[in-house]
Coordinates of C-alpha atoms in Angstrom, one line a residue:
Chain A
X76 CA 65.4 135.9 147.6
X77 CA 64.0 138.8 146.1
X78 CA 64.1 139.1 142.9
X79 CA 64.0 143.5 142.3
X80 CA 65.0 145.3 145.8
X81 CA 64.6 148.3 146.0
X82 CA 65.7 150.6 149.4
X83 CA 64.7 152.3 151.5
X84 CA 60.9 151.5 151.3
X85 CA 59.9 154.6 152.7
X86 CA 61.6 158.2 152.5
X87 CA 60.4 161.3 154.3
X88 CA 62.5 164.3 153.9
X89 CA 63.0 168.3 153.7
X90 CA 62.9 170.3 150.9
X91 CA 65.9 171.3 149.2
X92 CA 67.8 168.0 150.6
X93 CA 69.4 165.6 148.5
X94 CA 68.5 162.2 148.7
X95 CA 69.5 158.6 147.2
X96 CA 67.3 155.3 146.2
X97 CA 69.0 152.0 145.1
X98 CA 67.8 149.6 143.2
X99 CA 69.3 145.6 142.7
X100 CA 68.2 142.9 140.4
X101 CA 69.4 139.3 141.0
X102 CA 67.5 137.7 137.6
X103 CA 70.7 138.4 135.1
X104 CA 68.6 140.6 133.5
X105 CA 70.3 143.3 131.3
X106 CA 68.2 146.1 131.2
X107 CA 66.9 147.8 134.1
X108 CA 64.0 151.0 134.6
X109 CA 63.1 154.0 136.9
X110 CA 58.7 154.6 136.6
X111 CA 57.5 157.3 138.9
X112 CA 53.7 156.8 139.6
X113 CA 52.4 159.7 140.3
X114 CA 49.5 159.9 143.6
X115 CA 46.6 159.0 140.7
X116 CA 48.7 156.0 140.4
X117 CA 49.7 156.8 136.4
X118 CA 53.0 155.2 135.8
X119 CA 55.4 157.0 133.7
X120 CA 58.8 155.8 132.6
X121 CA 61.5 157.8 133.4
X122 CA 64.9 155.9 132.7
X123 CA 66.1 153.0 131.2
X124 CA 69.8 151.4 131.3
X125 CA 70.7 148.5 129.3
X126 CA 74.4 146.7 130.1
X127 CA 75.2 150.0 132.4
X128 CA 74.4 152.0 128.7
X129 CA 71.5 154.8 129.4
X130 CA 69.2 154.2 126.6
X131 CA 65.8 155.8 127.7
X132 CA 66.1 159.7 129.1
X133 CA 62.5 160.8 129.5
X134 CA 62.1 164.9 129.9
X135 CA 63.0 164.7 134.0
X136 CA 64.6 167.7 135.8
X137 CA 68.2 167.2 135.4
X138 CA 67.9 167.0 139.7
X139 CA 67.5 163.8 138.9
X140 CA 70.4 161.3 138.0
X141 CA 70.9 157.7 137.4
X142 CA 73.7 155.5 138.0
X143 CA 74.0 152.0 136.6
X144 CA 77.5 150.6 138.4
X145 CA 76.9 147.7 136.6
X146 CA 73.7 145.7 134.7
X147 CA 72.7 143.9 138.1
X148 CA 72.1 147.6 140.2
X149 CA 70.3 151.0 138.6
X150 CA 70.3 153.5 141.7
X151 CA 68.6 157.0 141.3
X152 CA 69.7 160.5 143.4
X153 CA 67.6 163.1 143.6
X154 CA 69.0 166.7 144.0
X155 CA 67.1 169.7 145.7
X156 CA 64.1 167.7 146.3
X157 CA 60.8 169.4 145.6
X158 CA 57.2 168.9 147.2
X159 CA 56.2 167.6 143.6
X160 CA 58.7 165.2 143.6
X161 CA 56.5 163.2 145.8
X162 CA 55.7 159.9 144.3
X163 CA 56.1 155.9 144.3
X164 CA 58.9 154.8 142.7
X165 CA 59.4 151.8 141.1
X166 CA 62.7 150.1 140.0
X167 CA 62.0 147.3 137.2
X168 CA 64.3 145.2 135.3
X169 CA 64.1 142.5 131.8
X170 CA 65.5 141.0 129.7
X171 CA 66.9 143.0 126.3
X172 CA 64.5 141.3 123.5
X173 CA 60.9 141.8 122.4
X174 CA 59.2 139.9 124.8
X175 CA 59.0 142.7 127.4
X176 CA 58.2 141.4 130.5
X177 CA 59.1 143.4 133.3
X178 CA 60.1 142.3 137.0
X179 CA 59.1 145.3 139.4
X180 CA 60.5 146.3 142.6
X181 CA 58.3 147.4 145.3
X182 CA 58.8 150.5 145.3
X183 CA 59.7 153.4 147.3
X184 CA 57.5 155.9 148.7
X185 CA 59.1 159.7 148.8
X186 CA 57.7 162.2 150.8
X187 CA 58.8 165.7 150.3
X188 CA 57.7 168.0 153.3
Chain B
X240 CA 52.1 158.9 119.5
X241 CA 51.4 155.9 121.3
X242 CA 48.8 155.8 124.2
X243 CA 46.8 153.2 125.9
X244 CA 43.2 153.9 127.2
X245 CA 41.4 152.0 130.3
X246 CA 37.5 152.3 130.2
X247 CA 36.4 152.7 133.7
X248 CA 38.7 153.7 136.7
X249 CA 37.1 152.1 139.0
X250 CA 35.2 148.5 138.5
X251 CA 32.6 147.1 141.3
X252 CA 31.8 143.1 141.0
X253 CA 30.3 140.7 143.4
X254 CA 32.3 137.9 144.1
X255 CA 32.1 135.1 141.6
X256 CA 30.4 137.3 139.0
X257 CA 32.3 138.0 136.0
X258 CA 35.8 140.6 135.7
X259 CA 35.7 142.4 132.2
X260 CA 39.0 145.1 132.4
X261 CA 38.9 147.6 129.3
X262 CA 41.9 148.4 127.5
X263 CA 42.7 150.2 124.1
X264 CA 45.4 151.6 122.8
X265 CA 46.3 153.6 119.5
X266 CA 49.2 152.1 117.6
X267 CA 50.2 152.1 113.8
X268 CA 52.0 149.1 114.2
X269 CA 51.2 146.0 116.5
X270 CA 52.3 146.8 119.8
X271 CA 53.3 143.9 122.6
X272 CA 50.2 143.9 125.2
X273 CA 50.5 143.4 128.9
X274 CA 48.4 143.3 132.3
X275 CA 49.6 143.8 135.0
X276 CA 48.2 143.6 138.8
X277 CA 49.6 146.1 141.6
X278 CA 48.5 145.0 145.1
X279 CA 48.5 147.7 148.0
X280 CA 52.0 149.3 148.7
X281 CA 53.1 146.7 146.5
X282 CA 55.0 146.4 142.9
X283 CA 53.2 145.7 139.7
X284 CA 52.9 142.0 138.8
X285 CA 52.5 140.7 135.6
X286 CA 49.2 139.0 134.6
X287 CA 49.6 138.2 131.2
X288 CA 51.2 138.8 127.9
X289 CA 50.3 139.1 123.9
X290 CA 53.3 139.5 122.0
X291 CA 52.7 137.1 118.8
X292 CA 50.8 134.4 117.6
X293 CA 47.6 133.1 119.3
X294 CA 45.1 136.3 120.5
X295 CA 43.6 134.6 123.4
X296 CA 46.5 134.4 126.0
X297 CA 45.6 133.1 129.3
X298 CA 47.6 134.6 132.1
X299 CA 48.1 133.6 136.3
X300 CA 45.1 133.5 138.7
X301 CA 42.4 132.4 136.3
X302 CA 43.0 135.9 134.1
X303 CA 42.7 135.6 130.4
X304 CA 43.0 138.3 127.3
X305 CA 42.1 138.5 124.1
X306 CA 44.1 140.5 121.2
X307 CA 41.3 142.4 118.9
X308 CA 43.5 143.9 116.4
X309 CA 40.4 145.2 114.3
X310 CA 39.0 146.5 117.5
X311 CA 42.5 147.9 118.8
X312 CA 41.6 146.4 122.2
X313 CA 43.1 143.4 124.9
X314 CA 40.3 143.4 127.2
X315 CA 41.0 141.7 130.6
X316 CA 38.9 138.9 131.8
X317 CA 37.9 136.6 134.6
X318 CA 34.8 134.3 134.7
X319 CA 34.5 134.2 138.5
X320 CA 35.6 137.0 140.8
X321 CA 37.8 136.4 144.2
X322 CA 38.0 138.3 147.1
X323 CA 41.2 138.2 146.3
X324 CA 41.4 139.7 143.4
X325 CA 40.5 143.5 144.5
X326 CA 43.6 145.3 143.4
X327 CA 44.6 147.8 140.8
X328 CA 45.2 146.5 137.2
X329 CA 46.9 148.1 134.6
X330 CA 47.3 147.9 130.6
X331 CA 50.5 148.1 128.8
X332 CA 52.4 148.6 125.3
X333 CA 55.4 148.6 124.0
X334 CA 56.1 151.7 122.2
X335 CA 57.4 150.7 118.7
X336 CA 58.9 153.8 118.3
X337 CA 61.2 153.4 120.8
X338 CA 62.6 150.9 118.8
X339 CA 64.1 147.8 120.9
X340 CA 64.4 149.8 124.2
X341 CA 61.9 148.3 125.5
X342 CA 59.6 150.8 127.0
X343 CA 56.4 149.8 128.0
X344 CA 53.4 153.0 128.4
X345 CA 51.0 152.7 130.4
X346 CA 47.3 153.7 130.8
X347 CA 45.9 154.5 134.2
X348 CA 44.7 152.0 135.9
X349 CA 41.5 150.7 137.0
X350 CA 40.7 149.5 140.8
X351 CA 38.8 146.3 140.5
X352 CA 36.4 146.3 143.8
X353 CA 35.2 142.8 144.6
X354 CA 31.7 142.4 147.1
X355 CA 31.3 139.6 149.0

């Protein structure tokens, strides 16, 4: 079983359309993440839900919106997508403590056209 | 504010010759260190971890670190390079001033190119 699933793997869509990735976690973890890596491959963290609470809120366009339905599933929807909105995405979950180690996803690729 | 700093973006070994990964990283406070490995069109995985106690932590597929606190570094190593081992690596640290959010930042990456 996997461990972080993220779907769809790949996304190609139109400009201005809105679009949905979702995100599930079967290690009981309570915190879960959204990193966008960028096509230079920097990773930068973008939200962060602990026990369905939003406790990271990184400066994102508000197009973009979480939902945590509960601590096992994080799900991201993207509004009015843009050509920069192009990216990896990565879904990661752990454990709330000090000893951050994440679990990632395997990401999904967003193609804006 | 917290950042983390990988020397080289791209690292070219021969296969069975030494793996030496940069990382620093600017922190006031000690931070929690990380590797991690990202394979293509794959998720990061983690290597190995410092978060307390001893500096030399040894990690999965032969990958060690050491904690330099005077040196504000956690250099990645391996004596002996695999084939298998060509894949991107990147550094991590908690940001302290996120308090217990756990938020990890990090730096960008190096591609570790292994020769037969």
């Amino acid at each position: 079983d996997t461990a972080v699933s993220q779907t769809p793997k790949y996304l190609v869509t139109q400009m201005g359309n809105d679009k949905s990735i979702k995100c599930e976690q079967n290690l009981g973890h309570d915190t879960m993440y959204w990193y966008k890596q960028d096509s230079k491959k920097f990773l930068k963290i973008m939200f962060s839900y602990n026990n369905k609470e939003l406790i990271i809120n990184e400066t994102v366009p508000n197009r973009f919106s979480p939902k945590s339905p509960d601590k096992a599933h994080l799900n991201l929807h993207i509004n009015s997508l843009e050509l920069g909105d192009s990216a990896v995405y990565f879904c990661a979950s752990s454990h709330w403590d000090r000893d951050y180690g994440y679990t990632f996803g395997s990401g999904t690729r967003l193609t804006v056209v | 504010a917290q950042s983390v700093t990988q020397l080289g973006s791209h690292v070219s070994v021969s296969e069975g010759a030494l793996v030496l990964l940069r990382c620093n990283y600017s922190s006031s406070v000690p931070p929690y260190l990380f590797w991690y490995v990202q394979y293509p069109n794959q998720g990061l995985q983690l290597l190995l971890k410092y978060t307390t106690g001893a500096t030399l932590v040894k990690g999965i597929n032969g990958f060690e670190a050491e904690f330099k606190k005077s040196e504000t570094s956690f250099h990645l190593t391996k004596p002996s390079a695999h084939m298998s081992d060509a894949a991107e690596y990147f550094c991590a640290v908690s940001d302290p001033g996120s308090g217990n959010t756990g938020k990890l930042i990090f730096g960008q990456g190096t591609t570790l190119q292994v020769k037969p």
